[in-house]
PDB file of C-alpha atoms in Angstrom:
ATOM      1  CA  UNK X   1      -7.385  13.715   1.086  1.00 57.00           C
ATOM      2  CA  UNK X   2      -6.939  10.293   1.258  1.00 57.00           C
ATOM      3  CA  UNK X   3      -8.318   9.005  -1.816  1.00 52.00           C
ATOM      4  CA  UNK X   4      -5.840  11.678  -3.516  1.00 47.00           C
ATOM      5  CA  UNK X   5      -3.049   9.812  -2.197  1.00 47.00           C
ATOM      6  CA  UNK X   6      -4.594   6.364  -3.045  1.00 47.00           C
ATOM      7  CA  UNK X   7      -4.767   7.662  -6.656  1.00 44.00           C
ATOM      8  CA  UNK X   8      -1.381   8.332  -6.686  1.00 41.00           C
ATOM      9  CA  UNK X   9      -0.082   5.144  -4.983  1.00 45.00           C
ATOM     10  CA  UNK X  10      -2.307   3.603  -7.521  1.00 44.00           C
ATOM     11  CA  UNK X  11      -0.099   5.231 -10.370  1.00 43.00           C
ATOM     12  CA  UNK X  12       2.544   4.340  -9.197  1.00 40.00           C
ATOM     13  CA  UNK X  13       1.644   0.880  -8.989  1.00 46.00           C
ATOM     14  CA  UNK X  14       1.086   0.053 -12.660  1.00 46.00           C
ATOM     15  CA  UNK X  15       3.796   2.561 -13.425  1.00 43.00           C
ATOM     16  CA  UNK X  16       6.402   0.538 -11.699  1.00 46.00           C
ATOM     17  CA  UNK X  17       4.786  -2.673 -13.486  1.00 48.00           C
ATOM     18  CA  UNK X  18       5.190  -1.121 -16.561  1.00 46.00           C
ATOM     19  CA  UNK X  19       8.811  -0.240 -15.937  1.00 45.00           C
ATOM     20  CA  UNK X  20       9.487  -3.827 -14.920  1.00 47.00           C
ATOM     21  CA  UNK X  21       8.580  -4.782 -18.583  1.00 42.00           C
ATOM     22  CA  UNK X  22      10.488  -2.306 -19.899  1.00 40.00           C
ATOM     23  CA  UNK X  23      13.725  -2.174 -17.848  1.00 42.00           C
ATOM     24  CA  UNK X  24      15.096  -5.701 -17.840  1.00 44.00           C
ATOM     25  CA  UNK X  25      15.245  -8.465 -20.205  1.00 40.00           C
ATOM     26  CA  UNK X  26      15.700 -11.023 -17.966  1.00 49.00           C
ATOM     27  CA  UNK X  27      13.856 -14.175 -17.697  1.00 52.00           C
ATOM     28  CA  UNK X  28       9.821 -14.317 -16.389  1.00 50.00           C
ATOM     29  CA  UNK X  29       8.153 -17.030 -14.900  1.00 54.00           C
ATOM     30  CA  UNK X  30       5.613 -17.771 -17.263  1.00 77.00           C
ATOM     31  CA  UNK X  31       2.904 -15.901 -15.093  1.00 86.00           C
ATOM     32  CA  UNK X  32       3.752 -12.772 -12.258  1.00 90.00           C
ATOM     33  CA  UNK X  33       0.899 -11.038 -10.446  1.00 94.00           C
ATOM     34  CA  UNK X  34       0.820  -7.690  -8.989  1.00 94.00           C
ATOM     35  CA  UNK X  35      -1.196  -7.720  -5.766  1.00 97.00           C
ATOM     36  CA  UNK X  36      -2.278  -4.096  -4.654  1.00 98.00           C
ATOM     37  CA  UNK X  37      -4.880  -3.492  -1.102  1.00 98.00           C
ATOM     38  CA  UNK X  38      -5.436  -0.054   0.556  1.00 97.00           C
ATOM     39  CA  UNK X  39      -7.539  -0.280   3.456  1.00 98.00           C
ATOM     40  CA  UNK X  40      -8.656   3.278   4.402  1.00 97.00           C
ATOM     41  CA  UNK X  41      -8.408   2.759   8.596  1.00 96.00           C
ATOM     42  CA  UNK X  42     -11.087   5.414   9.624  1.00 95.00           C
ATOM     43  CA  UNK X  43     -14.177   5.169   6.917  1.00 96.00           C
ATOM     44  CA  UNK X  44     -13.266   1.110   6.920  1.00 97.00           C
ATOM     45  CA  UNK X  45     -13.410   0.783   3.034  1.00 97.00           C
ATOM     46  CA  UNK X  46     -11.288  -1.758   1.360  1.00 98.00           C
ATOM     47  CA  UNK X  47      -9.829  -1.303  -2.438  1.00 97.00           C
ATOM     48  CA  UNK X  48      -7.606  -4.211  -3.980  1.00 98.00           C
ATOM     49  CA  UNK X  49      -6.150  -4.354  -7.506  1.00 98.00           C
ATOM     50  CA  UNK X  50      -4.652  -6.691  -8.883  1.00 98.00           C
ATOM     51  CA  UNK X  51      -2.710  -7.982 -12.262  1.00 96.00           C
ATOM     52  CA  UNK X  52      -1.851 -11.092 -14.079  1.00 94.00           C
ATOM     53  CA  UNK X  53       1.276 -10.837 -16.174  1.00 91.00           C
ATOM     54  CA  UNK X  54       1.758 -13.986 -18.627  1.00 87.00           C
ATOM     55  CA  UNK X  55       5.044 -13.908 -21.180  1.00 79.00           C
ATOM     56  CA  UNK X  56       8.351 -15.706 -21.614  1.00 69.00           C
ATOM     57  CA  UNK X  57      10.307 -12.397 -21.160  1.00 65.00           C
ATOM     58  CA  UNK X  58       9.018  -9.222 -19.538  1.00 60.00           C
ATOM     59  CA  UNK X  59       9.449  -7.531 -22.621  1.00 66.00           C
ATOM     60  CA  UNK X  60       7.069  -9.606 -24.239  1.00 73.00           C
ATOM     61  CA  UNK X  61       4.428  -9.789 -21.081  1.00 78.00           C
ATOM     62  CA  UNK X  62       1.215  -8.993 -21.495  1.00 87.00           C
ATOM     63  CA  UNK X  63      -1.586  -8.825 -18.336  1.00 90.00           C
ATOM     64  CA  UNK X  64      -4.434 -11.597 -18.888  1.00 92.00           C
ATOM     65  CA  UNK X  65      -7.096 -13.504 -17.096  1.00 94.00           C
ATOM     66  CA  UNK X  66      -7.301 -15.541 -14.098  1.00 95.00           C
ATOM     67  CA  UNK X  67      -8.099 -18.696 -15.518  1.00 91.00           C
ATOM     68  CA  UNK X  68     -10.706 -18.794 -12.880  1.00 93.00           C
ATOM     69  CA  UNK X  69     -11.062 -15.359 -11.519  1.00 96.00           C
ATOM     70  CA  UNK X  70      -9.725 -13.895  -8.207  1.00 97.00           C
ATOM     71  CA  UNK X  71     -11.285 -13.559  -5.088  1.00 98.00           C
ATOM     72  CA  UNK X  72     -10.063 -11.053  -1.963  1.00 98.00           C
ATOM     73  CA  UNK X  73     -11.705 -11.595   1.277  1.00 95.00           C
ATOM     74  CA  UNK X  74     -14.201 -13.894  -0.524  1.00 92.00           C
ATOM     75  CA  UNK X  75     -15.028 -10.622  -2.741  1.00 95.00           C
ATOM     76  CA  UNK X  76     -15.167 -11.688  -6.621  1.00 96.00           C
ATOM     77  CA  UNK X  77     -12.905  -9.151  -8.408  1.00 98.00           C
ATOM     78  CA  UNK X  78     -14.136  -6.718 -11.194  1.00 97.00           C
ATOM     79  CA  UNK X  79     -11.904  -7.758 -14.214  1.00 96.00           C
ATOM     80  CA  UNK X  80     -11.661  -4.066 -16.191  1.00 94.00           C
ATOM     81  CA  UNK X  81      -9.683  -3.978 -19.903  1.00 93.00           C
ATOM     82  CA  UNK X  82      -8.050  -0.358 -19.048  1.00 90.00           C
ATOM     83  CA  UNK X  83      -5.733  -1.003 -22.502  1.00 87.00           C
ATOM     84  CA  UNK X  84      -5.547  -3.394 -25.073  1.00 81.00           C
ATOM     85  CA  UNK X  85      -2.022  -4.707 -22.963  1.00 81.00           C
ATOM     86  CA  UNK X  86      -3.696  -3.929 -19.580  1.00 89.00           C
ATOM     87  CA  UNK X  87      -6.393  -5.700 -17.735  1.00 95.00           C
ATOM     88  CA  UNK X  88      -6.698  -4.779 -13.976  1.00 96.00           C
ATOM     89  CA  UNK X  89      -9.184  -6.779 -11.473  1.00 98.00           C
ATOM     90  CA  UNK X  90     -10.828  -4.318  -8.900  1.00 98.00           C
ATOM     91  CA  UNK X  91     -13.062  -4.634  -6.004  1.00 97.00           C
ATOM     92  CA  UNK X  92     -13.943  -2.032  -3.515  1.00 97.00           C
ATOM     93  CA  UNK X  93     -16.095  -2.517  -0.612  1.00 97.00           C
ATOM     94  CA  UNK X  94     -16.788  -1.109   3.152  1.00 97.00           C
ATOM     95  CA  UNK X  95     -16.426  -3.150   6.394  1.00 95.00           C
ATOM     96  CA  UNK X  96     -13.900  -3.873   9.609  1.00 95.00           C
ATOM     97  CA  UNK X  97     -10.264  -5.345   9.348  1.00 95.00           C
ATOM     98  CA  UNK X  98      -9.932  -8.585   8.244  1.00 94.00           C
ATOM     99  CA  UNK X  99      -6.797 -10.119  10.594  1.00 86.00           C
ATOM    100  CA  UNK X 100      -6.953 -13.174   7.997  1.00 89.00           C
ATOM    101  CA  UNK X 101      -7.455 -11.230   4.392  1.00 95.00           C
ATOM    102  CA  UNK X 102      -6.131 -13.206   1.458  1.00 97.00           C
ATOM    103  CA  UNK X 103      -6.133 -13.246  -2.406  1.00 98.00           C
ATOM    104  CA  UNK X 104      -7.725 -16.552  -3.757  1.00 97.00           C
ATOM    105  CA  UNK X 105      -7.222 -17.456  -7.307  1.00 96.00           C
ATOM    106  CA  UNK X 106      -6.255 -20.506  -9.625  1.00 92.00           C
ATOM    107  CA  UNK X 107      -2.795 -20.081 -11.452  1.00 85.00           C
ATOM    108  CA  UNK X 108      -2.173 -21.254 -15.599  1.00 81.00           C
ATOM    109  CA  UNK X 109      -1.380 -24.679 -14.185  1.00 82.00           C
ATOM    110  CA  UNK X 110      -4.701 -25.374 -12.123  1.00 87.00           C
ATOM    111  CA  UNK X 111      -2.915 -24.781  -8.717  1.00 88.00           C
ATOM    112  CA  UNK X 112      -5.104 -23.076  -6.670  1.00 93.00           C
ATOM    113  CA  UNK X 113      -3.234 -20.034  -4.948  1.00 94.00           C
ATOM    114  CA  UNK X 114      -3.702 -18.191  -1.911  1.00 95.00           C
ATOM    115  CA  UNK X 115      -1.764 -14.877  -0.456  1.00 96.00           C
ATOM    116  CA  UNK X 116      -2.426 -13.943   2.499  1.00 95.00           C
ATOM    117  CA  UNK X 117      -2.068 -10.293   3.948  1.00 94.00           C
ATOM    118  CA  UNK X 118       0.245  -9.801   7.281  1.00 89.00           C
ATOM    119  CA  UNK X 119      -0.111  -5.885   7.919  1.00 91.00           C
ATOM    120  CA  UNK X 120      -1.310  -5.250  11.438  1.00 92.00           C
ATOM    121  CA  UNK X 121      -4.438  -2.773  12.196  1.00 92.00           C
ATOM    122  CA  UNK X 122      -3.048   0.850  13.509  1.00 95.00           C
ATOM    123  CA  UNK X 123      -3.871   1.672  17.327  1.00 94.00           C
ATOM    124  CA  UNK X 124      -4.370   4.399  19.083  1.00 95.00           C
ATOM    125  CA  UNK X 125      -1.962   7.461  17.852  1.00 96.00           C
ATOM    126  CA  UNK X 126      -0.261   9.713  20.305  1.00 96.00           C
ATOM    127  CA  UNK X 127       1.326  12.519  18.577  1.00 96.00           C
ATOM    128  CA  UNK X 128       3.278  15.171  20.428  1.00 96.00           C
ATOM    129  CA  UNK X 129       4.619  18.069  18.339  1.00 95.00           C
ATOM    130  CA  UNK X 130       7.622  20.378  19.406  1.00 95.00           C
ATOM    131  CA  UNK X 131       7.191  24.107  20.705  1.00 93.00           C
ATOM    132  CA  UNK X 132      10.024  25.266  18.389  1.00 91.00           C
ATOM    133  CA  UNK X 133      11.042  24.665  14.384  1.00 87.00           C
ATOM    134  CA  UNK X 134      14.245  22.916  15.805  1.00 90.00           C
ATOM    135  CA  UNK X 135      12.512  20.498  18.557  1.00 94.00           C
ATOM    136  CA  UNK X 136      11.497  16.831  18.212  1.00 96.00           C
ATOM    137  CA  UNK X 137       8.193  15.216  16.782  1.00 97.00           C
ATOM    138  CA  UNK X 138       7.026  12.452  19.672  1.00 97.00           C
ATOM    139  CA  UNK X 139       5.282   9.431  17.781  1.00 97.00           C
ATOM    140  CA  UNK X 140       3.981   6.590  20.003  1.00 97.00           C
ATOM    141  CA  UNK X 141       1.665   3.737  18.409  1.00 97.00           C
ATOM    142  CA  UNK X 142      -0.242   1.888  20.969  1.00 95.00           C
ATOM    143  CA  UNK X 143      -0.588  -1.364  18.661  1.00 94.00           C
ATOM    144  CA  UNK X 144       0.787  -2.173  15.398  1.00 95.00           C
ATOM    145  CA  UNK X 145       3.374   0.752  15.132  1.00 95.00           C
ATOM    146  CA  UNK X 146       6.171  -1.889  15.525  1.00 97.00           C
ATOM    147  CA  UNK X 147       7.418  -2.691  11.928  1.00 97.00           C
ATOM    148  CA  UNK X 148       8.791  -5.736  10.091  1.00 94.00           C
ATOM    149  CA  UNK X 149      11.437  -5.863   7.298  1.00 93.00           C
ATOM    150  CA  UNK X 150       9.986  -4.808   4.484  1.00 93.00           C
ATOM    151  CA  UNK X 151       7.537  -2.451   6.270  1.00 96.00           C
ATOM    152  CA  UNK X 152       7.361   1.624   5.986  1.00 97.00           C
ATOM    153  CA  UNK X 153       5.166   4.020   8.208  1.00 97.00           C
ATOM    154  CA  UNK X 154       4.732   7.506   6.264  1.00 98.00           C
ATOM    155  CA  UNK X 155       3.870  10.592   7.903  1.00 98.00           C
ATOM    156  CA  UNK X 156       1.946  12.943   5.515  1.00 98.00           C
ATOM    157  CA  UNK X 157       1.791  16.445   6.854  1.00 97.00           C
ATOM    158  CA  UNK X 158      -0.019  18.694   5.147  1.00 97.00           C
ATOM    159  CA  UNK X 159      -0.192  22.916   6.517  1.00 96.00           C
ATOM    160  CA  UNK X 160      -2.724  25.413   6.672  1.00 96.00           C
ATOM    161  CA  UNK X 161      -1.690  26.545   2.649  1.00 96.00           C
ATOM    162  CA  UNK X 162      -2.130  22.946   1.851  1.00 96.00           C
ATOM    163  CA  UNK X 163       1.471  22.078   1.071  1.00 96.00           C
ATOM    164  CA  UNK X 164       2.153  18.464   2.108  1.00 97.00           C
ATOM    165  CA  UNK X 165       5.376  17.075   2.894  1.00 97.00           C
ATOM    166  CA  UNK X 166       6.235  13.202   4.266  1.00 97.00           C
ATOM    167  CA  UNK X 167       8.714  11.649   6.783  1.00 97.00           C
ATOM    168  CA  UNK X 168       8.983   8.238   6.043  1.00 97.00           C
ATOM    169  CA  UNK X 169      10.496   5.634   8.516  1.00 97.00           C
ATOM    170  CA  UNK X 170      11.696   2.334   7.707  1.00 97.00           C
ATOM    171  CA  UNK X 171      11.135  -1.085   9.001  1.00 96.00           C
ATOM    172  CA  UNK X 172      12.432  -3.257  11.038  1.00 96.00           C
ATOM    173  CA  UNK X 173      11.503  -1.482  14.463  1.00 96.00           C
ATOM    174  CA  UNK X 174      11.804  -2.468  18.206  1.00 96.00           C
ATOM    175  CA  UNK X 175       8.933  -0.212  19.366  1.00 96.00           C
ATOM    176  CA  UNK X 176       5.804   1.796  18.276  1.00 96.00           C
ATOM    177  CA  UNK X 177       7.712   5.084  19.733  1.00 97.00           C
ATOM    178  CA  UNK X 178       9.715   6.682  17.219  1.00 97.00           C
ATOM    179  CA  UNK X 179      11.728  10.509  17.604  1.00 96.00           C
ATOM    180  CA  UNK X 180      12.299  12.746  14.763  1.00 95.00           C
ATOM    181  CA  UNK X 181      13.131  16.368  13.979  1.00 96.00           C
ATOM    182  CA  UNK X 182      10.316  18.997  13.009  1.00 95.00           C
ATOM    183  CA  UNK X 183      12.625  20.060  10.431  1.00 95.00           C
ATOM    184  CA  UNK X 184      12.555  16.540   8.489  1.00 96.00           C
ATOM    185  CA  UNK X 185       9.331  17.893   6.894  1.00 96.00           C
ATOM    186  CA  UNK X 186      10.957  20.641   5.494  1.00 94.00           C
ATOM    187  CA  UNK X 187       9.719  24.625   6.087  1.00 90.00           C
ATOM    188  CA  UNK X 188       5.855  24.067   6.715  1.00 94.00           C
ATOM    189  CA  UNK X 189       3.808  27.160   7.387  1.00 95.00           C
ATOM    190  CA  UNK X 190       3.269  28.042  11.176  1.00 95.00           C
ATOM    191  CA  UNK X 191      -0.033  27.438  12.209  1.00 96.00           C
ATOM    192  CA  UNK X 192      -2.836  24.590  11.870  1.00 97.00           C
ATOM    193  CA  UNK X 193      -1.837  21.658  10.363  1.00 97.00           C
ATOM    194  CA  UNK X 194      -3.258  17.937   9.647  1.00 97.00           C
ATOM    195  CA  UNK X 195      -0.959  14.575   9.956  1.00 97.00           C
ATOM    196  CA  UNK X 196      -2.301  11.119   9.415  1.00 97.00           C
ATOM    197  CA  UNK X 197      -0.026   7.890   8.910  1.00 98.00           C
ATOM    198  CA  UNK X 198       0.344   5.540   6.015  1.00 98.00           C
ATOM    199  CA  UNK X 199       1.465   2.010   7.007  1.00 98.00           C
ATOM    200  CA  UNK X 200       3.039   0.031   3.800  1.00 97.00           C
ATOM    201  CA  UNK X 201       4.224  -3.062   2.668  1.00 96.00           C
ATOM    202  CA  UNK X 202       5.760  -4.962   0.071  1.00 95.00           C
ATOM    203  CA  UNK X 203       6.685  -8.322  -0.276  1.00 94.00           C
ATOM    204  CA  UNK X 204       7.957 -10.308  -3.512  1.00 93.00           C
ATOM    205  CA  UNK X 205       7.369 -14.380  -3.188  1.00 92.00           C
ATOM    206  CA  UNK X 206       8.230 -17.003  -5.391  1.00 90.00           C
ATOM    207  CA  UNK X 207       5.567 -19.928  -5.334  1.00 86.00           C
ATOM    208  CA  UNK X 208       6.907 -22.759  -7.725  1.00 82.00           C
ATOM    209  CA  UNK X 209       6.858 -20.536 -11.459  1.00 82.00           C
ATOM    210  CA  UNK X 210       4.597 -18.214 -10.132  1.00 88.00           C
ATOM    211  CA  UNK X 211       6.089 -14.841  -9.340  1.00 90.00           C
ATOM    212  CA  UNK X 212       4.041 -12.525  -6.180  1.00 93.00           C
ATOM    213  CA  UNK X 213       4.338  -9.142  -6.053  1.00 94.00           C
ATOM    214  CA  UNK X 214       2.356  -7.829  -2.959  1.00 96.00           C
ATOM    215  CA  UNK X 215       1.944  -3.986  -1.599  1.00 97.00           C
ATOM    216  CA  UNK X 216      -0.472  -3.066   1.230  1.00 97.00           C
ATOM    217  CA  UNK X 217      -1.369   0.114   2.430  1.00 97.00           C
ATOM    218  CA  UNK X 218      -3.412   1.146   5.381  1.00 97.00           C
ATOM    219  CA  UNK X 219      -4.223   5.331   6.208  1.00 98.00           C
ATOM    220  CA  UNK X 220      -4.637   6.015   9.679  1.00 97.00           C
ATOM    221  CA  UNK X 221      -7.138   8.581  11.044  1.00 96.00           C
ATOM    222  CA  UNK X 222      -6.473  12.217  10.597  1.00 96.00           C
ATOM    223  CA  UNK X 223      -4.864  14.462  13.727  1.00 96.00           C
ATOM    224  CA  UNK X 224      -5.023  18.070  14.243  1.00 96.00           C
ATOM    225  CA  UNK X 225      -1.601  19.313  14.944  1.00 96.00           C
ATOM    226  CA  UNK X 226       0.196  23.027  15.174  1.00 95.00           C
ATOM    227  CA  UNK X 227       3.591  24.041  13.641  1.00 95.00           C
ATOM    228  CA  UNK X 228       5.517  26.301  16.016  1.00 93.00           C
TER     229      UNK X 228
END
């Protein structure tokens, strides 16, 4: 289940690169770079992807090499020609939460960059669902729940047919408690159901004429839940 969503936030991804080339014609730094991580919380695997634009105009951008290649978490990155306009660096590998993770690599002027991820680890999840369609869905996060500007927590719930539907709540938060209607998910089936969380991220930097694009993603455990 949740390497289906990964795929999906993966397409997404380049699709919203590609429709940053396409959409505006205004001016590019002369290199951008699309940072993606998705750090799977339970089965502690790591995925990153990431993208070097180069152009005058996004228009006229086309993804190329790290002069020197790019590192994440000391990992060397996979470079993978996916079209003749499209070359993606990968890296997957298993292992605990890195507090200090970071993208290393050396920019078109010989500046050597590093971008490092701020997303906080998911604690424990308390999850209290209501006894009727019209009550309130009780969300406490022991650690990490409290979010940042520029910081999303996604609920996926998916029912015993298999339907999924998503509550997302944005960031900035005071607390990892949060209050929300059953009803926000829509008209699941009664029953069994599974719910796990999808912390996000995204953050845009400008470092000199290097554009940063960054998106993280971390996917909680799953819970077992009921729909009145």
């Amino acid at each position: 289940m949740h390497k289906l969503y990964y795929a999906v936030a993966v397409t997404l991804l380049f699709a919203t690169s590609a429709c940053r080339l396409s959409e505006t014609k205004d001016a590019l730094p002369k290199q951008t770079v699309d940072l993606f991580v998705r750090y799977l919380q339970p089965e502690q695997e790591y995925k990153a992807e990431a993208i070097l634009l180069e152009g005058d105009s996004l228009p006229l951008a086309k993804s190329v090499r790290f002069p020197a290649g790019i590192r994440f978490l000391d990992k060397e990155m996979t470079a993978i020609q996916m079209s003749e306009n499209l070359l993606r660096y990968s890296t997957e590998f298993g292992g605990a939460f890195a507090q200090q993770a970071a993208f290393n690599f050396q920019d078109k002027t010989g500046n050597n960059q590093r971008i490092s991820l701020s997303l906080e680890v998911l604690g424990e999840i308390e999850l209290k669902m209501p006894d009727r369609l019209e009550g309130q869905v009780e969300l406490n996060i022991a650690s990490g729940g409290v979010l940042k500007q520029g910081e999303s927590l996604v609920m996926v719930l998916t029912d015993r047919n298999g339907q999924a539907s998503t509550v997302t709540i944005e960031g900035p938060s005071t607390s990892g408690s949060y209050s929300f209607p059953l009803v926000s998910f829509g008209n699941p089936a009664k029953g069994n159901a599974e719910v796990y969380l999808v912390k996000k991220q995204v953050r845009d930097e400008q470092k000199g004429k290097l554009q940063i694009h960054l998106a993280e993603e971390l996917y909680s455990a799953s819970l077992q839940v009921k729909i009145p």
